[in-house]
GROMACS .gro file of C-alpha atoms in nm:
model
  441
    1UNK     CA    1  -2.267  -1.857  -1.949
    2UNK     CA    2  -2.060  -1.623  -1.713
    3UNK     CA    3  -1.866  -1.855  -1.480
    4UNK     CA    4  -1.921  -1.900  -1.139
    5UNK     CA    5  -1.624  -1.876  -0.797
    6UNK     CA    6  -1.612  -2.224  -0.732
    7UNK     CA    7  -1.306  -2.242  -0.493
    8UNK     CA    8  -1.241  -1.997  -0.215
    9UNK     CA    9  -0.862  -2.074  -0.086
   10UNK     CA   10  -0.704  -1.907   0.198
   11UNK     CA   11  -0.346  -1.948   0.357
   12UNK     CA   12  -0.117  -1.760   0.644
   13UNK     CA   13   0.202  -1.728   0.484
   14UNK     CA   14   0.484  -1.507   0.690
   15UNK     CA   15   0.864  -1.440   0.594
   16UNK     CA   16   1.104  -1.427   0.925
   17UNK     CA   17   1.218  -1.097   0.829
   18UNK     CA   18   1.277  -1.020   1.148
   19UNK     CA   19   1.605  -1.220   1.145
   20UNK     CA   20   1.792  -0.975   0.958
   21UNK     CA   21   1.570  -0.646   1.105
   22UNK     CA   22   1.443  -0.581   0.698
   23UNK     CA   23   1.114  -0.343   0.767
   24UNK     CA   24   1.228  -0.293   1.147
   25UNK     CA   25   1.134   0.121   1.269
   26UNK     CA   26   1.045   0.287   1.604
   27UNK     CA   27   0.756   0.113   1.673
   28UNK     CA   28   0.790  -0.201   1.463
   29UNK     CA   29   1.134  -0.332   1.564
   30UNK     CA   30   1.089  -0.700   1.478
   31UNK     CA   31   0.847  -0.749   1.194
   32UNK     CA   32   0.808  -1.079   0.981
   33UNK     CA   33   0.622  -0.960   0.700
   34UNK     CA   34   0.308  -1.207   0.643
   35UNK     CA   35   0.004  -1.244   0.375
   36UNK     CA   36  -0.327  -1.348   0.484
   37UNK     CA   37  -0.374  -1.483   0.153
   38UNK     CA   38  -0.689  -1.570  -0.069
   39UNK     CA   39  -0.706  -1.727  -0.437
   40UNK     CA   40  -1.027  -1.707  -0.604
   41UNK     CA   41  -1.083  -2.002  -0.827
   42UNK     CA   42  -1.370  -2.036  -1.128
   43UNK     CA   43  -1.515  -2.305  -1.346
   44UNK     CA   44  -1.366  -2.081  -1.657
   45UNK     CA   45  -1.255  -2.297  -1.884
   46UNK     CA   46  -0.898  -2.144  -1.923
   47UNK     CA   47  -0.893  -2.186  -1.517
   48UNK     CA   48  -0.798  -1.856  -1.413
   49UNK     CA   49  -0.800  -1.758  -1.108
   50UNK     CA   50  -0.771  -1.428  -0.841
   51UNK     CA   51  -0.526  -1.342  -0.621
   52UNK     CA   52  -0.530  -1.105  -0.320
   53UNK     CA   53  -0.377  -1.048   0.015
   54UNK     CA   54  -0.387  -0.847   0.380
   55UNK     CA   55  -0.017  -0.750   0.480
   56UNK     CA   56   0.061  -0.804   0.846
   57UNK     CA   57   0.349  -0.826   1.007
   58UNK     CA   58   0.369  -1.150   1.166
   59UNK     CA   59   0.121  -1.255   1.494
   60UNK     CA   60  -0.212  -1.179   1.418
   61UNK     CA   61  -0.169  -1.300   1.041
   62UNK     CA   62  -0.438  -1.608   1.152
   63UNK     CA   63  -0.683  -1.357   1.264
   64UNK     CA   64  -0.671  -1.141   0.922
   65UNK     CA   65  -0.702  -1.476   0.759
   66UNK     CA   66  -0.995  -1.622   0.993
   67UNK     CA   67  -1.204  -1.269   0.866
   68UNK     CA   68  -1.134  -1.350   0.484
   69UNK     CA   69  -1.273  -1.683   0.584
   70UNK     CA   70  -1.562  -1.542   0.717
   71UNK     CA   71  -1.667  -1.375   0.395
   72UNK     CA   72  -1.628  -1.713   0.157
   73UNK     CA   73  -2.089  -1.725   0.217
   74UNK     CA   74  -2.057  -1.394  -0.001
   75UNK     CA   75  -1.820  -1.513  -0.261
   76UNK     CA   76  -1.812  -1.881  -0.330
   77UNK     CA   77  -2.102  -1.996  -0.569
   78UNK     CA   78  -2.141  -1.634  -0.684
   79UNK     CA   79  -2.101  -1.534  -1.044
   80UNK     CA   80  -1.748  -1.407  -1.099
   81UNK     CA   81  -1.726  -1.047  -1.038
   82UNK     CA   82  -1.545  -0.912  -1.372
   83UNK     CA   83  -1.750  -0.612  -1.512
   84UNK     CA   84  -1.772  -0.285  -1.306
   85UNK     CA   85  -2.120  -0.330  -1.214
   86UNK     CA   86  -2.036  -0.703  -1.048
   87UNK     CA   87  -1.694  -0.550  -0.858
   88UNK     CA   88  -1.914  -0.251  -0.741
   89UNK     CA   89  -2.170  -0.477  -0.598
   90UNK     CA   90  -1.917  -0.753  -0.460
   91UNK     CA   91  -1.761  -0.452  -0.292
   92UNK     CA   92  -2.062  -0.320  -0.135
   93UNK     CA   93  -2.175  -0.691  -0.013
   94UNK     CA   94  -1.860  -0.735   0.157
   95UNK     CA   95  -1.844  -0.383   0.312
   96UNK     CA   96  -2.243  -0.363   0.420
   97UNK     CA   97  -2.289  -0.705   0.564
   98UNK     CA   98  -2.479  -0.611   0.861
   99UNK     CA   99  -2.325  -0.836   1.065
  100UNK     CA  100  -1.979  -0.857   0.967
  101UNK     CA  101  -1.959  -0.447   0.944
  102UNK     CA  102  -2.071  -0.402   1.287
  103UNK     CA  103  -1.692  -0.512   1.400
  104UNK     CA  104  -1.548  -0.169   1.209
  105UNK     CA  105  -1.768  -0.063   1.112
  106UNK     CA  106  -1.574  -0.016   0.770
  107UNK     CA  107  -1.264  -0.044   0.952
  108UNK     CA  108  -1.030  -0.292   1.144
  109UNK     CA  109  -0.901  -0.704   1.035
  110UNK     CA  110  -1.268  -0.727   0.878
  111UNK     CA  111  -1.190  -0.425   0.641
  112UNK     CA  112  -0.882  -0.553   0.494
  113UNK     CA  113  -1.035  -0.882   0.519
  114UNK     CA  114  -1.266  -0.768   0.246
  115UNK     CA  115  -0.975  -0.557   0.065
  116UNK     CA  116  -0.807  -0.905   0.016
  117UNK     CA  117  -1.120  -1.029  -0.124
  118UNK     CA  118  -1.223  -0.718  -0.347
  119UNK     CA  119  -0.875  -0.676  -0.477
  120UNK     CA  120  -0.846  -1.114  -0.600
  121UNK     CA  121  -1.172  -1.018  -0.758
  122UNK     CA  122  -0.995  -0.717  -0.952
  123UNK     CA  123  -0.729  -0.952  -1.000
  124UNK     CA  124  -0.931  -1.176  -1.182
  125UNK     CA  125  -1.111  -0.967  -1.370
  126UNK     CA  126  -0.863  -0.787  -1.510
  127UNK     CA  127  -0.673  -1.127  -1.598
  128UNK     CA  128  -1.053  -1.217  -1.769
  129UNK     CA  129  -0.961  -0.893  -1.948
  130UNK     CA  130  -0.646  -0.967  -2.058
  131UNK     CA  131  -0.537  -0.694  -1.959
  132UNK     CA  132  -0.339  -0.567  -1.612
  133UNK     CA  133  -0.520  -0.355  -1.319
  134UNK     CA  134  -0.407  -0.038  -1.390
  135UNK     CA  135  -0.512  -0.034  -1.741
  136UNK     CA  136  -0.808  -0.213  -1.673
  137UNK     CA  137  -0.911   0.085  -1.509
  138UNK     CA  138  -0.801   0.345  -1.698
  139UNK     CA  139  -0.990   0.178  -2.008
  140UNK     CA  140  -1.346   0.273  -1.801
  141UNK     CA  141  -1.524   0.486  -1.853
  142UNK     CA  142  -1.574   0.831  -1.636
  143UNK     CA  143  -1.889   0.680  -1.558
  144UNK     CA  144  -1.820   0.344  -1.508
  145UNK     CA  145  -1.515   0.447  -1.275
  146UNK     CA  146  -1.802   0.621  -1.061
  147UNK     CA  147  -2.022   0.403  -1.033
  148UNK     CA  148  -1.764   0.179  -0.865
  149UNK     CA  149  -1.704   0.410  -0.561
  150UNK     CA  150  -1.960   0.410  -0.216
  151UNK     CA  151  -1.979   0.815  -0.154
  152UNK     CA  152  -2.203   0.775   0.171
  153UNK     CA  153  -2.032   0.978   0.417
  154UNK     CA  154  -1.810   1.143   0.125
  155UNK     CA  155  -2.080   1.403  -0.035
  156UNK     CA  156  -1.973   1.689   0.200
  157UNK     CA  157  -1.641   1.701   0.029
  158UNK     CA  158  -1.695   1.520  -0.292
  159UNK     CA  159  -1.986   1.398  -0.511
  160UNK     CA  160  -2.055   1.175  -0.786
  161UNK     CA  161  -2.097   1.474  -0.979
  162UNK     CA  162  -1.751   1.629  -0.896
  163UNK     CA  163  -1.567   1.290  -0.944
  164UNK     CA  164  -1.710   1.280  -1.308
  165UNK     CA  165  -1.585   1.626  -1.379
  166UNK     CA  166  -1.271   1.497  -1.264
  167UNK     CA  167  -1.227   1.204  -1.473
  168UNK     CA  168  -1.354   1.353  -1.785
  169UNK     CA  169  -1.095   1.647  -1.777
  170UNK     CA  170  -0.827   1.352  -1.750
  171UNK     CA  171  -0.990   1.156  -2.036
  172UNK     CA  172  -0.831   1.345  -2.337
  173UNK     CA  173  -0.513   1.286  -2.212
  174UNK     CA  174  -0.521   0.911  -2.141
  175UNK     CA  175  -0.330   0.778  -2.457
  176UNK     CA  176  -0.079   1.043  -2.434
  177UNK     CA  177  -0.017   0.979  -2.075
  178UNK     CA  178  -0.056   0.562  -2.107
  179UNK     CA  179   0.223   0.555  -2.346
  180UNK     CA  180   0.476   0.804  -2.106
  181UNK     CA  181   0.388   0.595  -1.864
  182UNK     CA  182   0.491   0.273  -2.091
  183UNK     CA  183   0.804   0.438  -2.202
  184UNK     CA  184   0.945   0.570  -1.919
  185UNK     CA  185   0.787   0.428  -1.583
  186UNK     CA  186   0.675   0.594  -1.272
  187UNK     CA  187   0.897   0.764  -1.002
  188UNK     CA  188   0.978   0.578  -0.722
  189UNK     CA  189   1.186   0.615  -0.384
  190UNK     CA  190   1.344   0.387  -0.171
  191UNK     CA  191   1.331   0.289   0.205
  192UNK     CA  192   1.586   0.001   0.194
  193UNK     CA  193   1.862   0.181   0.331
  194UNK     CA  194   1.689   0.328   0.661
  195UNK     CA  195   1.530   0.061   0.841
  196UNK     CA  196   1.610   0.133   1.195
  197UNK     CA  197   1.816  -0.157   1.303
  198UNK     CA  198   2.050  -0.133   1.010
  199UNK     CA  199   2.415  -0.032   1.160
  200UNK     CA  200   2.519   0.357   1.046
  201UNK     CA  201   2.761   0.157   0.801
  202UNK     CA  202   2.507  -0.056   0.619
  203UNK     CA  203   2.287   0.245   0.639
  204UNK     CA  204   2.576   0.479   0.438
  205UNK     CA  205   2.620   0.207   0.199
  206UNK     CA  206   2.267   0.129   0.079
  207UNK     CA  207   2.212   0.532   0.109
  208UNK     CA  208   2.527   0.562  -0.178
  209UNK     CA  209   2.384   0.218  -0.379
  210UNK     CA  210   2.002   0.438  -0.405
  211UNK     CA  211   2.151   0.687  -0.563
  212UNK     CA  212   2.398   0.516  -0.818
  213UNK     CA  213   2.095   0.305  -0.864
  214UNK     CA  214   1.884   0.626  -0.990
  215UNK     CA  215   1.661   0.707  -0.703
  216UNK     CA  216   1.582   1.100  -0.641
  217UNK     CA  217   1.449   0.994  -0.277
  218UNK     CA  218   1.527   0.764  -0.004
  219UNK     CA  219   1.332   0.744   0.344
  220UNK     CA  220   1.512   0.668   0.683
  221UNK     CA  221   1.296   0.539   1.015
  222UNK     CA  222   1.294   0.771   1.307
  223UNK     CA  223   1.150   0.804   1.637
  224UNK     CA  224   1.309   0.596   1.901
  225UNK     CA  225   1.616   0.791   1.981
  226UNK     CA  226   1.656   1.178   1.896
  227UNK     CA  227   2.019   1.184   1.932
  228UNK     CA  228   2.049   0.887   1.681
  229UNK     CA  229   1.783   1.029   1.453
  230UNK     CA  230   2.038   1.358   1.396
  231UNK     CA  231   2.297   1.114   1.399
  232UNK     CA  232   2.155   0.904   1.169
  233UNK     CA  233   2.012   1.167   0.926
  234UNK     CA  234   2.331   1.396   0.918
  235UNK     CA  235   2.530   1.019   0.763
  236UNK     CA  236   2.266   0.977   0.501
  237UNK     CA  237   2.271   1.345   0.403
  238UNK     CA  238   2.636   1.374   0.336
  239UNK     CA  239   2.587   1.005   0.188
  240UNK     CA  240   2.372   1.148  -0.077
  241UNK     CA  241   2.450   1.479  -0.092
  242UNK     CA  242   2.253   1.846  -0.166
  243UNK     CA  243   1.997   1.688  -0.450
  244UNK     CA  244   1.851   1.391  -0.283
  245UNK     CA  245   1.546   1.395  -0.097
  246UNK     CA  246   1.551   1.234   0.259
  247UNK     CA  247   1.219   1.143   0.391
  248UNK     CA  248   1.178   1.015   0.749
  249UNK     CA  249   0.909   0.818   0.895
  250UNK     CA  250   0.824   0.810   1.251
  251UNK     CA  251   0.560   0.541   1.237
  252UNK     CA  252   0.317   0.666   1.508
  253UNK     CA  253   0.582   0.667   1.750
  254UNK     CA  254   0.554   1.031   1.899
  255UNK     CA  255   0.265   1.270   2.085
  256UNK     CA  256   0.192   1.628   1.885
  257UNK     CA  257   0.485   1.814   2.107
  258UNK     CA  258   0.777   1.538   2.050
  259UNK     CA  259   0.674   1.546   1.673
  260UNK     CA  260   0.749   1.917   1.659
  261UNK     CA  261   1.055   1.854   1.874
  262UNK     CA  262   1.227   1.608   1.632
  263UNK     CA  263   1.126   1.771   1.354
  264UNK     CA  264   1.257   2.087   1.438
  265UNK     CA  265   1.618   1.921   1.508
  266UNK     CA  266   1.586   1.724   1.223
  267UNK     CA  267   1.508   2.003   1.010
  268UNK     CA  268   1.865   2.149   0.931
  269UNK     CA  269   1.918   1.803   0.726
  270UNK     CA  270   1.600   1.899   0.492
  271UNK     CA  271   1.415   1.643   0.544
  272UNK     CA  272   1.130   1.607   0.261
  273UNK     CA  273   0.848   1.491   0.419
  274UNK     CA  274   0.773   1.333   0.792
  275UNK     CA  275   0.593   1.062   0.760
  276UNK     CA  276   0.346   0.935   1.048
  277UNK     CA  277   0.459   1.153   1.314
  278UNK     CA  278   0.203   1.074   1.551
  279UNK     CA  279  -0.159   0.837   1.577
  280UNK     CA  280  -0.287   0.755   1.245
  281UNK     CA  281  -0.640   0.864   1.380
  282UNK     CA  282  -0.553   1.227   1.522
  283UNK     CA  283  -0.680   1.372   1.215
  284UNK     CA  284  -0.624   1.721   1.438
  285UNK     CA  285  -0.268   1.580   1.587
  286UNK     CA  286  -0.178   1.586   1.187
  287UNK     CA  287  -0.298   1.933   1.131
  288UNK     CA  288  -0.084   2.095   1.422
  289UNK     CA  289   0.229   1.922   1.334
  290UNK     CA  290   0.186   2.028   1.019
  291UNK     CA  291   0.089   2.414   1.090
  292UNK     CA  292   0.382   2.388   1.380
  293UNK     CA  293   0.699   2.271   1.229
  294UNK     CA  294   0.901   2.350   0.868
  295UNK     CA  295   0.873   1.989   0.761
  296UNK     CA  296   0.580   1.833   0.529
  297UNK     CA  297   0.358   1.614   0.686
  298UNK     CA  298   0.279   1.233   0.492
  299UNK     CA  299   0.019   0.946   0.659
  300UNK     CA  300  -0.270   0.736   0.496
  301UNK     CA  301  -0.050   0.346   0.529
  302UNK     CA  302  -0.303   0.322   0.835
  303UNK     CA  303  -0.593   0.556   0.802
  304UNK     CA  304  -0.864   0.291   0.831
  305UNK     CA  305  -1.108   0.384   0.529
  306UNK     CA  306  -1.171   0.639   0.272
  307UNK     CA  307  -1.351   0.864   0.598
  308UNK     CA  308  -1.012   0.937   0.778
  309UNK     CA  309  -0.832   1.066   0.446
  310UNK     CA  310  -1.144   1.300   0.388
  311UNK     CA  311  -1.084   1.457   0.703
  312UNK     CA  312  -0.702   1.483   0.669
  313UNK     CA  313  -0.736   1.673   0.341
  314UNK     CA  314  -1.050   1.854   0.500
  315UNK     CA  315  -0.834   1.957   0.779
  316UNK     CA  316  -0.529   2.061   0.574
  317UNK     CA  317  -0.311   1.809   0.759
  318UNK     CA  318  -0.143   1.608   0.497
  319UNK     CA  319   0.075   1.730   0.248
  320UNK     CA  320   0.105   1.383   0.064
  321UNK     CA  321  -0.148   1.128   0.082
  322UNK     CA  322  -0.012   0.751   0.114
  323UNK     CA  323  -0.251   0.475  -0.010
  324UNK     CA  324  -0.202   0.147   0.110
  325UNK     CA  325  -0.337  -0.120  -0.158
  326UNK     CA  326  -0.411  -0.369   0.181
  327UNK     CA  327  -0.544  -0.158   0.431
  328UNK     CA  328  -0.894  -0.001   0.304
  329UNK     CA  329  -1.135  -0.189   0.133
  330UNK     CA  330  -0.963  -0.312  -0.212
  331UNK     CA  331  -0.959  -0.091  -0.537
  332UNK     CA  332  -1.288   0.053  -0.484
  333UNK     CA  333  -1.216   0.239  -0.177
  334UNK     CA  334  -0.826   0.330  -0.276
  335UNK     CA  335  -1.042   0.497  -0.605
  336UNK     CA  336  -1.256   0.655  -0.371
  337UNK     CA  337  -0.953   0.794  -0.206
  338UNK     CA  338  -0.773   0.906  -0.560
  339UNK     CA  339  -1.054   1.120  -0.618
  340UNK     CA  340  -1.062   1.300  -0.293
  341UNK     CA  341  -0.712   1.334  -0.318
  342UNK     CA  342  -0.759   1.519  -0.673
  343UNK     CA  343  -1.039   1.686  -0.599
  344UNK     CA  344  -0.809   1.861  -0.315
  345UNK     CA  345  -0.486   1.895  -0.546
  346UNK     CA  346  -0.264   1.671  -0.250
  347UNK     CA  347  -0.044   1.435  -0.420
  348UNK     CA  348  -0.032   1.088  -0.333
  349UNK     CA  349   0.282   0.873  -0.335
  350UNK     CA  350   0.122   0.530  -0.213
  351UNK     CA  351   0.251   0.318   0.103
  352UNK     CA  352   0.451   0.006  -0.038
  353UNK     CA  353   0.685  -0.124   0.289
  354UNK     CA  354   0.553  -0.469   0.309
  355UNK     CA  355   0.556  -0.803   0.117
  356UNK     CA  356   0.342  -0.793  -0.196
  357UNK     CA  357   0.235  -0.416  -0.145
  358UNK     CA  358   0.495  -0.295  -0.433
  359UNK     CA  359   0.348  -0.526  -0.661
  360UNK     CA  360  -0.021  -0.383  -0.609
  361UNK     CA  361   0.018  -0.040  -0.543
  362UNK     CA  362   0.212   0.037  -0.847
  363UNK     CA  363  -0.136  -0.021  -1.085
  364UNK     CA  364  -0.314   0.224  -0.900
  365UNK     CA  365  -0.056   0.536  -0.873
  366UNK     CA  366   0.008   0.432  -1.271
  367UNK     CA  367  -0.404   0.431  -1.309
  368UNK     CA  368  -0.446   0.752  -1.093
  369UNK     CA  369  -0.172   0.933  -1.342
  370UNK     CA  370  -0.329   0.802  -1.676
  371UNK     CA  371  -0.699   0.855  -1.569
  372UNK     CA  372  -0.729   1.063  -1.232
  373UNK     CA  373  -0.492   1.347  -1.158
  374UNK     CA  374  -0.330   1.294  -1.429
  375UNK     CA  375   0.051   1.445  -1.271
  376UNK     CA  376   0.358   1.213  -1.124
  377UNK     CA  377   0.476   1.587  -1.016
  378UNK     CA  378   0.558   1.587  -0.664
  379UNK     CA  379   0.446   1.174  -0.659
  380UNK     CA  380   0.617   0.881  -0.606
  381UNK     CA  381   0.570   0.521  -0.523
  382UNK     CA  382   0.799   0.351  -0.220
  383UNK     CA  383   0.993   0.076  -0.297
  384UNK     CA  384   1.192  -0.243  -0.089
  385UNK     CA  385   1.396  -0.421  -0.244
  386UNK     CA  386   1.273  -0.787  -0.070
  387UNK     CA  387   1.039  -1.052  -0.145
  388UNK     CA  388   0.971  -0.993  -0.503
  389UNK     CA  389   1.101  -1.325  -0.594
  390UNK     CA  390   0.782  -1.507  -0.450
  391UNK     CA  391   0.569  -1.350  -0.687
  392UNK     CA  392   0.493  -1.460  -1.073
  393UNK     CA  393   0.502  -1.098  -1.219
  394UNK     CA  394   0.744  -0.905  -0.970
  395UNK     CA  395   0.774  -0.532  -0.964
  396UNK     CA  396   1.028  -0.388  -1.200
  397UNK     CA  397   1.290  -0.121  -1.132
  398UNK     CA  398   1.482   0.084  -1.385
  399UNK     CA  399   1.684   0.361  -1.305
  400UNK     CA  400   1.491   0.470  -1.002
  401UNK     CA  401   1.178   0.398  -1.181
  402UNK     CA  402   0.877   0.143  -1.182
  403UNK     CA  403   0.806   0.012  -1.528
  404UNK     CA  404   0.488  -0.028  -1.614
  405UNK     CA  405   0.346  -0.434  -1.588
  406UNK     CA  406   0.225  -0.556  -1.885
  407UNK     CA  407   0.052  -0.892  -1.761
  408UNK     CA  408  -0.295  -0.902  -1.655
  409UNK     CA  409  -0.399  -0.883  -1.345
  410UNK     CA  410  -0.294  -0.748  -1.010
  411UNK     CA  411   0.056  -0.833  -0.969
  412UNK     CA  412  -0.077  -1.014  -0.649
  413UNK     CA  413   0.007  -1.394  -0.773
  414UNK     CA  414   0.269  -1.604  -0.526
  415UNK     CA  415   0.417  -1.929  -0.669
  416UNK     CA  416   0.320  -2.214  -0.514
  417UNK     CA  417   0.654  -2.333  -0.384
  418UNK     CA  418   0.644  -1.967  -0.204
  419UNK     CA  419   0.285  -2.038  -0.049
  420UNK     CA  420   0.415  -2.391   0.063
  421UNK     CA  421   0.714  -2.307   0.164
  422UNK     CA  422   0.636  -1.991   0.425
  423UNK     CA  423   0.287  -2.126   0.518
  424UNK     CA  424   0.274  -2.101   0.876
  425UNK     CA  425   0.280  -2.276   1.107
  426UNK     CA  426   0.355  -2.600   0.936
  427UNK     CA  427   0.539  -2.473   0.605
  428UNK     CA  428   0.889  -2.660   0.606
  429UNK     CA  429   1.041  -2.248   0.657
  430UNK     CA  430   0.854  -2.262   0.979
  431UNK     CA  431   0.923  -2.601   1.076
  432UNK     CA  432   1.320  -2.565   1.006
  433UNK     CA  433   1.298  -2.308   1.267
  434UNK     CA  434   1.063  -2.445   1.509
  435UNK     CA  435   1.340  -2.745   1.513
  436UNK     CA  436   1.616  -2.531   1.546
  437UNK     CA  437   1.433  -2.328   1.850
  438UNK     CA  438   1.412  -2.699   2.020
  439UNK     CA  439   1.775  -2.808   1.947
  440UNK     CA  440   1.884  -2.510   2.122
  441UNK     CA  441   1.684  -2.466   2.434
   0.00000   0.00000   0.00000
């Protein structure tokens, strides 16, 4: 008998991040990087169980985890989803409950709410498999892979038809690619060094320590200060010299006319891409900076569902497309996404600036080179160098690379003492500081 979800577990755990400024930028200056947090467990007799997560960044992290509650009806007592046919159709009952969808709709804390959900049901699945996400995947077939993705409002600019023509020209090359991938990991860039509230020397330092640590990119915040973002920039690129790309990242922080402002005194510096420059929804906003400035335009960490990025690459107003494993609606929607992405030859080089996010976007950038676009050229994954240690199967970094994970699943699994520990607002992290707070005042 196929074994049923019998326990449906969900937790706000948040790091205080914000005490040393890691992941502070322009618009985000104080952010304590949280987890609304759900483990699937089964009556499987080996007691295996899925993990999955919404990243936040600190208040609000109870109302992400009150909308996973909200979908336990759907999931607990069900059969556990682990063939393609029972992800698909967990997917769609998350995403098309009447009810629930009407606050989105497909968009919003109840979209990642059922991202969490759909991506601890890949989780487990894959673990069922024995095998981890990435090559889960890129073990379906063409067919299978399509039958996993919802095209309604997609079949303007790509239909089941075209998807399977793109994932059966990548299918002779799967092996080859699979064991690249094994032997030499994926590219990967860094943002560690530019967080905005690091000092210019801590920023020089980590900018040196990138590249002796074999990284070909770094990123740097922008956007709150122009004279401090040439500053800032003109440091990092005599840091890392001639060969090194610099990307910036405004995170939403300007309007169309101070994005081609900065970007234009910026420029001299060569920066690679800018990243966010302006509302994550101005699909048009996107398309003008691009068209009006010399620098290449990046967004997706925020484009609410697999509708925005069809208009972006519609519009010609991305030049990279950045996945976020937490923000859409799970795997299903972030393959949805792939495809597009391939069917309109734009790279993607996923989002990864939060806790947990490096450990689950990695499998599908590794899937979408094995068994979608099959190219890393002109793609890489972000990494930060904090928080790995509170997961089981961390991310792993070589030479400026992610190596592929070999353990089943997701990557998504926190040890307990980690999900104790940070649980807010009664975790002993929380209450150390809570105490401290009351000492002092």
């Amino acid at each position: 008998m196929s074994p049923t979800v019998t326990g449906f577990e969900v937790h706000d755990i948040r790091f205080p991040t914000s005490e040393q400024l890691d992941g502070s930028d322009a618009m985000n200056p104080d952010p304590d990087y949280s987890a609304a947090y759900v483990v699937l467990s089964t009556d499987a007799p080996d007691g295996v169980a899925g993990h999955g997560f919404c990243f936040t960044i600190g208040r609000g992290n109870e109302v992400t985890a009150a909308a996973i509650e909200a979908l336990r009806p759907h999931v607990l007592g069900r059969t556990a989803p682990l063939t393609p046919v029972e992800l698909a159709a967990l997917h769609h009952d998350l995403t098309h409950d009447s009810q629930l969808r009407w606050l989105g709709p497909e968009k919003g804390v109840m979209h990642m709410a059922a991202g969490a959900v759909i991506n601890a049901a890949w989780d487990l699945a894959a673990k069922a498999a024995g095998r981890p996400v990435w090559e889960f995947l890129a073990r379906m077939s063409p067919e299978e892979l399509v039958s996993l993705v919802d095209f309604r409002y997609l079949t303007d600019a790509l239909t089941p038809q075209e998807a399977l023509a793109i994932l059966r020209a990548a299918e002779p090359g799967r092996a080859e690619r699979t064991a690249r991938l094994r032997a030499e990991g994926y590219p990967a860039y860094t943002t560690s060094p530019g967080w905005l509230g690091y000092s210019d020397e801590k920023l020089v330092r980590l900018s040196k320590e990138a590249v002796a640590d074999g990284f070909g990119q770094i990123k740097l915040k922008v956007g709150a200060d122009l004279d401090d973002d040439v500053r800032r920039m003109k440091l990092a690129r005599a840091a890392v010299g001639s060969g090194i790309r610099i990307a910036v990242d405004a995170n939403q922080r300007w309007d169309i006319p101070d994005s081609l402002r900065w970007m234009e005194a910026l420029a001299p510096y060569e920066p690679h891409w800018i990243e966010e420059p302006t509302s994550p929804d101005d699909i048009l906003g996107h398309a003008a900076v691009r068209a009006g400035q010399p620098v290449k335009v990046a967004t997706g960490e925020h484009a609410a569902n697999r509708v925005v990025f069809k208009q972006l690459l519609q519009a010609g107003a991305v030049d990279f497309v950045q996945i976020d494993a937490a923000r859409v609606a799970g795997v299903n929607e972030n393959l949805a996404i792939l495809l597009l992405a391939a069917k309109y030859g734009v790279p993607v080089c996923p989002h990864a600036g939060g806790v947990g996010l490096c450990e689950l976007v990695q499998h599908l950038a590794m899937f979408d080179y094995v068994a979608v676009s099959g190219s890393w050229e002109d793609r890489v994954i972000e990494y930060v160098d904090h928080l790995h240690e509170h997961f089981v199967d961390p991310v792993v970094i070589r030479a400026g690379r992610y190596l592929a994970p070999l353990a089943p699943g997701f990557s998504a699994r926190m040890h307990p003492g980690s999900i104790a520990g940070h649980s807010y607002p009664e975790g002993p992290v929380w209450r150390a500081r809570r105490t401290t707070e009351e000492v002092n005042s």
